[in-house]
Amino acid sequence: MNALYSLLFVFLLVLIPLFGVDAAHLRTFFGVCIPTTAFIIFVVGFVYKVITWGRSAVPFRIPTTGGQFQSFDPQLFKQNKLDCPQTGAQTFFRMVLEVFAFRSLFRNTAVSLYEGKDYPVVAYKSSKWLWLFAITFHYSFFIIALRHLRLFLEPIPFFVKGLEFVDGLLQIGAPVMYLADVGLVVGVLLLLGRRLVLPRINYISYVSDYFPLFLILAIALSGIYMRYYAKVDIIAIKELTMGLVTFHYVVPETISVSFFVHVFLVSTLMVYFPFSKLMHMPGVFLSPTRNLPNDSRAKHHVNPWNDPNIKAHAYADYEKEFGVPMAEAGLPLDNPENGIPKDKA
Amino acid sequence: MSDIPKADELFKSIDYNPPLTGWMETPVDFSPGHWCYPAKPEKIAYMDKKLPGLWGTPREWVPSEEDWKLPANWKETVVNGFRERLKKFRSLQLFMDICVRCGACADKCHYFIGSGDPKNMPVLRAELMRSVYRGEFTLAGKILSKLTGSRVMEENVLKEWFIYFYQCTQCRRCSLFCPYGIDTAEMTMMARELMHLVGLNTNWIMEPVSNCNITGNHLGIQPHAFKDIVDFMVDDIEEVTGRRVKAPLNEKGHEILFITPSGDVFADPGIYTFMGYLLLFDYLDLDYTLSTYASEGGNFGSFTNNESMKKLNAKMYAEAERLGCKWILGGECGHMWRVIHQYMDTMNGDNQWSGMTTPKSPITGTVFDTAAATKMLHITEFTADLIKHNKLKLDPSRNDHLRVTFHDSCNPARGMGLLEEPRYVLKHVCNNFFEMPPATIREQTFCCAGGSGLNTDEIMEIRLRGGLPRGNALRYVQEKHGVNLMACICAIDRATLIPLADYWAPGVAISGTHELVANALVLEEGEVRTMDMRQEPLPGFEDEDDDWTPPNMEDA
Ligand code: SF4
Ligand code: SF4
């Protein structure tokens, strides 16, 4: 149901520019106003959220440790520097692997129950599917985003050109098919399929989980359509996009409507981004269970709201309360008077 | 325990298919057995005097009844408390925002594995809170409501929190697998803080908290009784070893203060571990003292709120100062060590007295820089160092009747990274050591399902369900290697693993590591022992003419 709503919603989003551009001739509106506004909302929303995170305190060092810590004897007990980092550099590498290789997800296992010969068995097997789907999806998305820089930069930076070359290495079709385009579509479909097919994952999925997937799928498909089928006027598009970054807005007449659909969907994604779970992208860098060294027994850290007025129950009060039996039991007292029973005192 | 199904029936009843109704519509079972008893009002009243404003109004209430007697302004209190904690904890704020509901954490929780209840999937447990966050604090959540999984704070939401946040042992296994390190244990801690504000609590947590404050330990053992127990143990040690050990209590002027969870003082099999400490220290002629005032390493405050955690923890430094100790040695305990490792110096470092120094073993001279800030050393670090320097004469064959495996307690494993030291100690004191399957040990270890204040009998079925992953791994090594003893380094484990093992792997006993150290420790040249620390005959070491019958054989 949630998936259906999302699909329907993305459909409606496609219709808006279709009508808007074709019927209402709002070319400047869809070519300039919408993307610019969306971009501003994206940046402001993104920064606002990250600042909100940054403003809440990190009172304690709470890294989840995934291996042996630095022991008193590093030879005897070898520290797992990546999963139990103790220095800034080690933590940095932990984060690099987390961000670029999805390392924690790589660890994933799946549980199953079955009747063993003599007793029931809980079995765990490595399950890397989600990791594979996620990495396909994210890297494809990333490469495609970088490739789009060619539209916004003049001259086109060498790395964008290099990326395009590598991405098109298979030389299939004309224009050359990009691997990342395939990767993105396949990746989204796999992630979607997983949500639809696995009962447990389906159970925890909201509209807000399906919607971004459908939206990104629609963006990918509209992009592919433009490039491989509609063969849009790329020179004219570059004129428009360069106009956006240099604030000399132009909307050449030769740009076809499929471009506006693509841009409108991308704008929707930009607006949606800061208010949604897509913020996991910046969030992964700030996660206190991953980005802190495990050194709080060795080094002093400060909790900004630590309350110095909270003190232990005073020993003096303790002795006052239990002094008599303590004295009888022969336990030493700070104040011998506490050991004299009330009726004798 | 009569109404608890047999192990194989319970196993068959687990169904991983979610119900047909969405999770927000699925009713929560409030029947007895699904919750721990609420705290006695006098416990709350006592703590409210010590730390005012954190506990709600003391009252009698029953979770299975309709009316939970919440204070009139409960909603405001919870929502405002929530807002405040979003600022105080980046973890909470961030974890509310970035979960993508990928489900990688779903089948990592022992409670889900053993129950199949979708609200025990960490992702959904956290959603119980996140949904309120979205509904109360985010614009998108306010507009789009249920489609984005948001709702506002209502009485039945709070009641659902009570059930499920007291069905999380804060073991952090989920956090290890989450691609963003989202730690449901952290959210559980916050949810519990909020529930405490309006008086939703459990007696099994509140009574220990107030006891720890009054008597120094969670069982409420008064100082003279504490001394009696220690004296008994000294007698028992003499019975086993022929040696009368020193057990200094509340004495000033010693170098080291030793603090262990009071579970080790009180109950089987923890006392054997305590006897192990005493024997080891006497053997080393260690310059140390025990304390009745700081007689609890376990910090039950960490199951309620930060303030009590800090208050109870502060006692350790206060006592070190009063007695003039230079550093603290800590016994085998799980959550005590998470608190010491991750929180202690940050919240109480300023309360340290100037005479404290980085722990240095007086026997080997090793300086433990890794504990330079807290000045507090884990006993397995201390013992591993002794073994490495050949300071202990050990006869591991005295443990030959035992086939041992090791249960990594969640907190030292995932909250410290203390994995190898206890294994090193164990392998030197016993000849038969076997690991459970890799997916169930070290950082992937499974909880005993009784941590964070859940080891009470009124929720036994929940505990046994949650104990399935650990119990099953144990059963595996029992069948494969004949394992008959599971050692661990946590006092709660020593209490909760016993019914768990009886249920899922009958025949396996539980012990601490220092019990086995004590068994193996050769006190003097040619020493002969005929009993182990439990005063049971040591196979292969019996007296020739021993006609003693073990107590459990008398009826046979
Ligand atoms: S693994 Fe992390 S991101 Fe995925 S559902 Fe669980 S908490 Fe959310
Ligand atoms: S912390 Fe442990 S008990 Fe709590 S949700 Fe995570 S895995 Fe389950």
PDB file of N, CA and C in Angstrom, chain B residues 248-301:
ATOM      1  N   PRO B 248      41.001  -7.686  54.091  1.00  0.00           N
ATOM      2  CA  PRO B 248      40.900  -6.365  54.721  1.00  0.00           C
ATOM      3  C   PRO B 248      39.638  -5.616  54.274  1.00  0.00           C
ATOM      4  N   LEU B 249      38.929  -5.051  55.238  1.00  0.00           N
ATOM      5  CA  LEU B 249      37.680  -4.341  54.949  1.00  0.00           C
ATOM      6  C   LEU B 249      37.743  -2.926  55.511  1.00  0.00           C
ATOM      7  N   ASN B 250      37.441  -1.946  54.693  1.00  0.00           N
ATOM      8  CA  ASN B 250      37.390  -0.548  55.141  1.00  0.00           C
ATOM      9  C   ASN B 250      38.688  -0.080  55.797  1.00  0.00           C
ATOM     10  N   GLU B 251      39.806  -0.659  55.415  1.00  0.00           N
ATOM     11  CA  GLU B 251      41.061  -0.268  56.059  1.00  0.00           C
ATOM     12  C   GLU B 251      41.733   0.862  55.304  1.00  0.00           C
ATOM     13  N   LYS B 252      42.253   1.807  56.058  1.00  0.00           N
ATOM     14  CA  LYS B 252      42.927   2.938  55.420  1.00  0.00           C
ATOM     15  C   LYS B 252      44.377   2.612  55.121  1.00  0.00           C
ATOM     16  N   GLY B 253      44.914   3.352  54.161  1.00  0.00           N
ATOM     17  CA  GLY B 253      46.347   3.300  53.930  1.00  0.00           C
ATOM     18  C   GLY B 253      46.838   2.187  53.023  1.00  0.00           C
ATOM     19  N   HIS B 254      45.913   1.538  52.320  1.00  0.00           N
ATOM     20  CA  HIS B 254      46.364   0.545  51.345  1.00  0.00           C
ATOM     21  C   HIS B 254      46.490   1.178  49.965  1.00  0.00           C
ATOM     22  N   GLU B 255      47.298   0.548  49.118  1.00  0.00           N
ATOM     23  CA  GLU B 255      47.514   1.112  47.791  1.00  0.00           C
ATOM     24  C   GLU B 255      46.276   0.965  46.894  1.00  0.00           C
ATOM     25  N   ILE B 256      45.624  -0.168  46.999  1.00  0.00           N
ATOM     26  CA  ILE B 256      44.573  -0.483  46.029  1.00  0.00           C
ATOM     27  C   ILE B 256      43.222  -0.663  46.721  1.00  0.00           C
ATOM     28  N   LEU B 257      42.191  -0.117  46.088  1.00  0.00           N
ATOM     29  CA  LEU B 257      40.824  -0.376  46.530  1.00  0.00           C
ATOM     30  C   LEU B 257      40.219  -1.382  45.557  1.00  0.00           C
ATOM     31  N   PHE B 258      39.690  -2.464  46.078  1.00  0.00           N
ATOM     32  CA  PHE B 258      39.090  -3.458  45.181  1.00  0.00           C
ATOM     33  C   PHE B 258      37.574  -3.383  45.247  1.00  0.00           C
ATOM     34  N   ILE B 259      36.949  -3.230  44.088  1.00  0.00           N
ATOM     35  CA  ILE B 259      35.491  -3.142  44.042  1.00  0.00           C
ATOM     36  C   ILE B 259      34.957  -4.142  43.025  1.00  0.00           C
ATOM     37  N   THR B 260      34.008  -4.932  43.447  1.00  0.00           N
ATOM     38  CA  THR B 260      33.433  -5.921  42.529  1.00  0.00           C
ATOM     39  C   THR B 260      31.918  -5.823  42.623  1.00  0.00           C
ATOM     40  N   PRO B 261      31.175  -6.340  41.664  1.00  0.00           N
ATOM     41  CA  PRO B 261      29.720  -6.305  41.810  1.00  0.00           C
ATOM     42  C   PRO B 261      29.303  -7.110  43.032  1.00  0.00           C
ATOM     43  N   SER B 262      28.305  -6.623  43.738  1.00  0.00           N
ATOM     44  CA  SER B 262      27.948  -7.285  44.981  1.00  0.00           C
ATOM     45  C   SER B 262      27.284  -8.629  44.728  1.00  0.00           C
ATOM     46  N   GLY B 263      26.880  -8.889  43.499  1.00  0.00           N
ATOM     47  CA  GLY B 263      26.380 -10.215  43.168  1.00  0.00           C
ATOM     48  C   GLY B 263      27.413 -11.279  43.506  1.00  0.00           C
ATOM     49  N   ASP B 264      28.688 -10.905  43.412  1.00  0.00           N
ATOM     50  CA  ASP B 264      29.752 -11.855  43.735  1.00  0.00           C
ATOM     51  C   ASP B 264      29.836 -12.156  45.233  1.00  0.00           C
ATOM     52  N   VAL B 265      29.294 -11.253  46.032  1.00  0.00           N
ATOM     53  CA  VAL B 265      29.358 -11.458  47.471  1.00  0.00           C
ATOM     54  C   VAL B 265      28.219 -12.351  47.918  1.00  0.00           C
ATOM     55  N   PHE B 266      27.158 -12.286  47.175  1.00  0.00           N
ATOM     56  CA  PHE B 266      25.898 -12.773  47.681  1.00  0.00           C
ATOM     57  C   PHE B 266      25.516 -14.162  47.180  1.00  0.00           C
ATOM     58  N   ALA B 267      25.618 -14.366  45.881  1.00  0.00           N
ATOM     59  CA  ALA B 267      24.956 -15.554  45.339  1.00  0.00           C
ATOM     60  C   ALA B 267      25.912 -16.516  44.660  1.00  0.00           C
ATOM     61  N   ASP B 268      25.533 -17.786  44.638  1.00  0.00           N
ATOM     62  CA  ASP B 268      26.185 -18.781  43.800  1.00  0.00           C
ATOM     63  C   ASP B 268      25.994 -18.385  42.355  1.00  0.00           C
ATOM     64  N   PRO B 269      26.905 -18.602  41.482  1.00  0.00           N
ATOM     65  CA  PRO B 269      28.275 -19.042  41.739  1.00  0.00           C
ATOM     66  C   PRO B 269      29.243 -17.862  41.882  1.00  0.00           C
ATOM     67  N   GLY B 270      28.693 -16.661  42.021  1.00  0.00           N
ATOM     68  CA  GLY B 270      29.565 -15.491  42.125  1.00  0.00           C
ATOM     69  C   GLY B 270      30.505 -15.574  43.311  1.00  0.00           C
ATOM     70  N   ILE B 271      30.024 -16.141  44.423  1.00  0.00           N
ATOM     71  CA  ILE B 271      30.876 -16.182  45.612  1.00  0.00           C
ATOM     72  C   ILE B 271      32.167 -16.957  45.362  1.00  0.00           C
ATOM     73  N   TYR B 272      32.111 -17.959  44.503  1.00  0.00           N
ATOM     74  CA  TYR B 272      33.349 -18.710  44.227  1.00  0.00           C
ATOM     75  C   TYR B 272      34.355 -17.830  43.507  1.00  0.00           C
ATOM     76  N   THR B 273      33.825 -16.947  42.681  1.00  0.00           N
ATOM     77  CA  THR B 273      34.700 -16.004  41.996  1.00  0.00           C
ATOM     78  C   THR B 273      35.288 -15.028  43.009  1.00  0.00           C
ATOM     79  N   PHE B 274      34.436 -14.589  43.943  1.00  0.00           N
ATOM     80  CA  PHE B 274      34.914 -13.688  44.994  1.00  0.00           C
ATOM     81  C   PHE B 274      36.007 -14.391  45.813  1.00  0.00           C
ATOM     82  N   MET B 275      35.779 -15.639  46.121  1.00  0.00           N
ATOM     83  CA  MET B 275      36.804 -16.393  46.840  1.00  0.00           C
ATOM     84  C   MET B 275      38.075 -16.457  46.008  1.00  0.00           C
ATOM     85  N   GLY B 276      37.899 -16.538  44.718  1.00  0.00           N
ATOM     86  CA  GLY B 276      39.047 -16.533  43.815  1.00  0.00           C
ATOM     87  C   GLY B 276      39.856 -15.246  43.933  1.00  0.00           C
ATOM     88  N   TYR B 277      39.146 -14.120  43.969  1.00  0.00           N
ATOM     89  CA  TYR B 277      39.865 -12.841  44.123  1.00  0.00           C
ATOM     90  C   TYR B 277      40.652 -12.853  45.431  1.00  0.00           C
ATOM     91  N   LEU B 278      39.948 -13.229  46.508  1.00  0.00           N
ATOM     92  CA  LEU B 278      40.566 -13.169  47.840  1.00  0.00           C
ATOM     93  C   LEU B 278      41.817 -14.050  47.900  1.00  0.00           C
ATOM     94  N   LEU B 279      41.703 -15.223  47.327  1.00  0.00           N
ATOM     95  CA  LEU B 279      42.822 -16.159  47.351  1.00  0.00           C
ATOM     96  C   LEU B 279      43.996 -15.603  46.545  1.00  0.00           C
ATOM     97  N   LEU B 280      43.683 -15.085  45.384  1.00  0.00           N
ATOM     98  CA  LEU B 280      44.732 -14.531  44.520  1.00  0.00           C
ATOM     99  C   LEU B 280      45.452 -13.375  45.221  1.00  0.00           C
ATOM    100  N   PHE B 281      44.680 -12.474  45.820  1.00  0.00           N
ATOM    101  CA  PHE B 281      45.290 -11.300  46.453  1.00  0.00           C
ATOM    102  C   PHE B 281      46.159 -11.717  47.633  1.00  0.00           C
ATOM    103  N   ASP B 282      45.693 -12.705  48.357  1.00  0.00           N
ATOM    104  CA  ASP B 282      46.471 -13.163  49.492  1.00  0.00           C
ATOM    105  C   ASP B 282      47.771 -13.822  49.030  1.00  0.00           C
ATOM    106  N   TYR B 283      47.654 -14.608  47.988  1.00  0.00           N
ATOM    107  CA  TYR B 283      48.818 -15.272  47.390  1.00  0.00           C
ATOM    108  C   TYR B 283      49.881 -14.240  47.000  1.00  0.00           C
ATOM    109  N   LEU B 284      49.385 -13.104  46.441  1.00  0.00           N
ATOM    110  CA  LEU B 284      50.305 -12.064  45.989  1.00  0.00           C
ATOM    111  C   LEU B 284      50.743 -11.164  47.133  1.00  0.00           C
ATOM    112  N   ASP B 285      50.090 -11.320  48.288  1.00  0.00           N
ATOM    113  CA  ASP B 285      50.271 -10.407  49.400  1.00  0.00           C
ATOM    114  C   ASP B 285      50.037  -8.965  48.938  1.00  0.00           C
ATOM    115  N   LEU B 286      48.947  -8.793  48.256  1.00  0.00           N
ATOM    116  CA  LEU B 286      48.622  -7.505  47.640  1.00  0.00           C
ATOM    117  C   LEU B 286      48.230  -6.488  48.714  1.00  0.00           C
ATOM    118  N   ASP B 287      48.668  -5.277  48.519  1.00  0.00           N
ATOM    119  CA  ASP B 287      48.358  -4.208  49.462  1.00  0.00           C
ATOM    120  C   ASP B 287      47.023  -3.567  49.073  1.00  0.00           C
ATOM    121  N   TYR B 288      45.940  -4.157  49.537  1.00  0.00           N
ATOM    122  CA  TYR B 288      44.625  -3.699  49.083  1.00  0.00           C
ATOM    123  C   TYR B 288      43.616  -3.723  50.213  1.00  0.00           C
ATOM    124  N   THR B 289      42.467  -3.110  49.943  1.00  0.00           N
ATOM    125  CA  THR B 289      41.345  -3.247  50.864  1.00  0.00           C
ATOM    126  C   THR B 289      40.034  -3.351  50.105  1.00  0.00           C
ATOM    127  N   LEU B 290      39.089  -4.003  50.750  1.00  0.00           N
ATOM    128  CA  LEU B 290      37.709  -3.993  50.271  1.00  0.00           C
ATOM    129  C   LEU B 290      36.985  -2.894  51.016  1.00  0.00           C
ATOM    130  N   SER B 291      35.800  -2.534  50.546  1.00  0.00           N
ATOM    131  CA  SER B 291      35.036  -1.527  51.263  1.00  0.00           C
ATOM    132  C   SER B 291      33.585  -1.966  51.354  1.00  0.00           C
ATOM    133  N   THR B 292      32.976  -1.700  52.503  1.00  0.00           N
ATOM    134  CA  THR B 292      31.545  -1.987  52.593  1.00  0.00           C
ATOM    135  C   THR B 292      30.734  -0.822  52.051  1.00  0.00           C
ATOM    136  N   TYR B 293      31.317   0.355  52.118  1.00  0.00           N
ATOM    137  CA  TYR B 293      30.609   1.547  51.642  1.00  0.00           C
ATOM    138  C   TYR B 293      30.573   1.573  50.113  1.00  0.00           C
ATOM    139  N   ALA B 294      31.708   1.275  49.487  1.00  0.00           N
ATOM    140  CA  ALA B 294      31.735   1.145  48.025  1.00  0.00           C
ATOM    141  C   ALA B 294      31.758  -0.346  47.717  1.00  0.00           C
ATOM    142  N   SER B 295      30.655  -1.009  48.042  1.00  0.00           N
ATOM    143  CA  SER B 295      30.646  -2.460  47.912  1.00  0.00           C
ATOM    144  C   SER B 295      29.847  -2.907  46.702  1.00  0.00           C
ATOM    145  N   GLU B 296      29.701  -2.033  45.745  1.00  0.00           N
ATOM    146  CA  GLU B 296      28.995  -2.405  44.519  1.00  0.00           C
ATOM    147  C   GLU B 296      29.696  -1.802  43.325  1.00  0.00           C
ATOM    148  N   GLY B 297      30.138  -2.655  42.422  1.00  0.00           N
ATOM    149  CA  GLY B 297      30.699  -2.149  41.178  1.00  0.00           C
ATOM    150  C   GLY B 297      29.603  -1.894  40.165  1.00  0.00           C
ATOM    151  N   GLY B 298      28.598  -2.730  40.189  1.00  0.00           N
ATOM    152  CA  GLY B 298      27.491  -2.584  39.255  1.00  0.00           C
ATOM    153  C   GLY B 298      26.824  -1.242  39.468  1.00  0.00           C
ATOM    154  N   ASN B 299      26.435  -0.600  38.370  1.00  0.00           N
ATOM    155  CA  ASN B 299      25.847   0.720  38.508  1.00  0.00           C
ATOM    156  C   ASN B 299      24.411   0.671  38.007  1.00  0.00           C
ATOM    157  N   PHE B 300      23.499   0.415  38.913  1.00  0.00           N
ATOM    158  CA  PHE B 300      22.102   0.297  38.504  1.00  0.00           C
ATOM    159  C   PHE B 300      21.516   1.635  38.100  1.00  0.00           C
ATOM    160  N   GLY B 301      22.186   2.696  38.492  1.00  0.00           N
ATOM    161  CA  GLY B 301      21.754   4.024  38.053  1.00  0.00           C
ATOM    162  C   GLY B 301      21.781   4.151  36.542  1.00  0.00           C
TER     163      GLY B 301
END
